[in-house]
Coordinates of C-alpha atoms in Angstrom, one line a residue:
X1 CA -82.4 -31.7 22.3
X2 CA -81.7 -28.7 20.2
X3 CA -81.8 -29.1 16.5
X4 CA -79.3 -27.3 14.4
X5 CA -80.8 -24.3 12.6
X6 CA -82.0 -25.1 9.1
X7 CA -80.7 -23.5 6.0
X8 CA -84.0 -21.4 5.7
X9 CA -83.6 -20.0 9.2
X10 CA -80.0 -19.1 8.6
X11 CA -80.9 -17.3 5.4
X12 CA -83.6 -15.4 7.2
X13 CA -81.1 -14.2 9.8
X14 CA -78.7 -13.2 7.0
X15 CA -81.5 -11.3 5.3
X16 CA -82.4 -9.4 8.5
X17 CA -78.7 -8.5 9.0
X18 CA -78.4 -7.3 5.4
X19 CA -81.6 -5.2 5.8
X20 CA -80.3 -3.6 8.9
X21 CA -77.0 -2.8 7.2
X22 CA -78.8 -1.3 4.2
X23 CA -81.1 0.8 6.4
X24 CA -78.1 2.1 8.3
X25 CA -76.4 3.0 5.1
X26 CA -79.5 4.7 3.8
X27 CA -79.9 6.8 6.9
X28 CA -76.3 7.9 6.8
X29 CA -76.7 8.8 3.1
X30 CA -79.8 10.9 3.9
X31 CA -78.0 12.7 6.7
X32 CA -75.0 13.5 4.4
X33 CA -77.4 14.7 1.7
X34 CA -79.2 17.0 4.2
X35 CA -75.9 18.4 5.4
X36 CA -74.8 19.2 1.8
X37 CA -78.1 20.9 1.0
X38 CA -78.1 22.9 4.2
X39 CA -74.5 24.0 3.7
X40 CA -75.3 25.3 0.2
X41 CA -78.4 27.2 1.4
X42 CA -76.5 28.6 4.4
X43 CA -74.0 30.2 2.1
X44 CA -76.9 31.9 0.2
X45 CA -78.5 33.0 3.5
X46 CA -75.1 34.4 4.6
X47 CA -74.8 36.4 1.3
X48 CA -78.3 37.8 1.7
X49 CA -77.7 38.7 5.3
X50 CA -74.5 40.5 4.2
X51 CA -76.5 42.5 1.7
X52 CA -79.0 43.4 4.4
X53 CA -76.1 44.5 6.6
X54 CA -74.6 46.5 3.7
X55 CA -77.9 48.2 3.2
X56 CA -78.1 49.3 6.8
X57 CA -74.5 50.4 6.9
X58 CA -74.8 52.4 3.7
X59 CA -78.0 54.0 4.9
X60 CA -76.5 55.0 8.2
X61 CA -73.2 56.3 6.7
X62 CA -75.0 58.2 4.0
X63 CA -77.4 59.8 6.5
X64 CA -74.6 60.9 8.8
X65 CA -71.8 61.9 6.4
X66 CA -73.4 63.1 3.2
X67 CA -76.8 64.4 4.3
X68 CA -75.6 67.7 5.6
X69 CA -73.4 68.3 2.6
X70 CA -76.1 67.6 0.0
X71 CA -78.8 69.4 1.9
X72 CA -76.6 72.6 2.2
X73 CA -75.7 72.3 -1.5
X74 CA -79.5 72.3 -2.3
X75 CA -79.9 75.3 0.0
X76 CA -77.1 77.1 -1.9
X77 CA -79.1 76.3 -5.1
X78 CA -82.1 78.1 -3.7
X79 CA -84.2 75.3 -2.2
X80 CA -85.7 76.0 1.2
X81 CA -83.7 74.5 4.0
X82 CA -86.5 72.2 5.3
X83 CA -87.2 71.0 1.8
X84 CA -83.5 70.3 1.1
X85 CA -83.2 68.1 4.2
X86 CA -86.4 66.3 3.4
X87 CA -85.2 65.5 -0.2
X88 CA -81.9 64.2 1.1
X89 CA -83.7 62.0 3.6
X90 CA -86.0 60.6 0.9
X91 CA -83.1 59.9 -1.4
X92 CA -81.3 57.8 1.2
X93 CA -84.4 55.9 2.2
X94 CA -84.9 55.0 -1.5
X95 CA -81.3 53.7 -1.8
X96 CA -81.8 51.6 1.4
X97 CA -85.1 50.2 0.1
X98 CA -83.5 49.1 -3.2
X99 CA -80.7 47.2 -1.3
X100 CA -83.3 45.5 0.9
X101 CA -85.2 44.4 -2.2
X102 CA -82.1 42.9 -3.7
X103 CA -81.5 41.0 -0.4
X104 CA -85.1 39.7 -0.5
X105 CA -84.7 38.5 -4.0
X106 CA -81.6 36.6 -3.1
X107 CA -83.5 34.8 -0.3
X108 CA -86.3 33.9 -2.6
X109 CA -83.8 31.9 -4.7
X110 CA -83.2 29.3 -1.9
X111 CA -83.9 25.8 -3.0
X112 CA -84.4 24.1 0.4
X113 CA -83.7 20.4 0.7
X114 CA -85.5 19.2 -2.4
X115 CA -83.5 16.0 -2.9
X116 CA -83.7 15.0 0.7
X117 CA -87.4 15.6 0.9
X118 CA -88.0 13.7 -2.3
X119 CA -86.0 10.7 -1.2
X120 CA -87.7 10.6 2.2
X121 CA -91.1 10.7 0.4
X122 CA -90.0 7.8 -1.7
X123 CA -89.1 5.8 1.4
X124 CA -92.6 6.3 2.7
X125 CA -94.0 5.0 -0.6
X126 CA -94.4 8.3 -2.5
X127 CA -94.6 8.5 -6.3
X128 CA -91.2 10.0 -6.6
X129 CA -89.3 6.7 -6.2
X130 CA -88.5 6.3 -9.9
X131 CA -87.1 9.9 -10.1
X132 CA -84.8 9.3 -7.2
X133 CA -83.4 6.0 -8.3
X134 CA -83.1 6.9 -12.0
X135 CA -79.9 9.0 -11.3
X136 CA -81.3 12.1 -13.0
X137 CA -81.7 14.2 -9.9
X138 CA -79.8 17.5 -9.9
X139 CA -76.5 17.9 -8.2
X140 CA -76.0 19.9 -5.0
X141 CA -73.9 22.9 -5.8
X142 CA -70.9 23.4 -3.5

């Protein structure tokens, strides 16, 4: 004959159900946090890629449209023709290099998924658990 479940067994089942719900909520929260951080970083990567594209476009246009005019202006000032064209080429390579450096600096400012990584470490028993639960973590910028 089956005996009715005791109060202790019922509370154990309730605890397991609650733990399952809390784990599900935690996983959903971590996924949302990761999405927010990646979205913010994706915008910065897009901006940096735009700067790289602008650098290439400017270098190309300048070499095609302005190189001849500037080189012949230098020739008119008395510079040898080969030297005038070499100077123009070096000038535009310098401009393109500066634009690439600006793009690289923009990429170095990416933050990654610091909060997500920190909370995952705390779940594994890392030392950052107090920092995560204290509510002092930085906000993800939109």
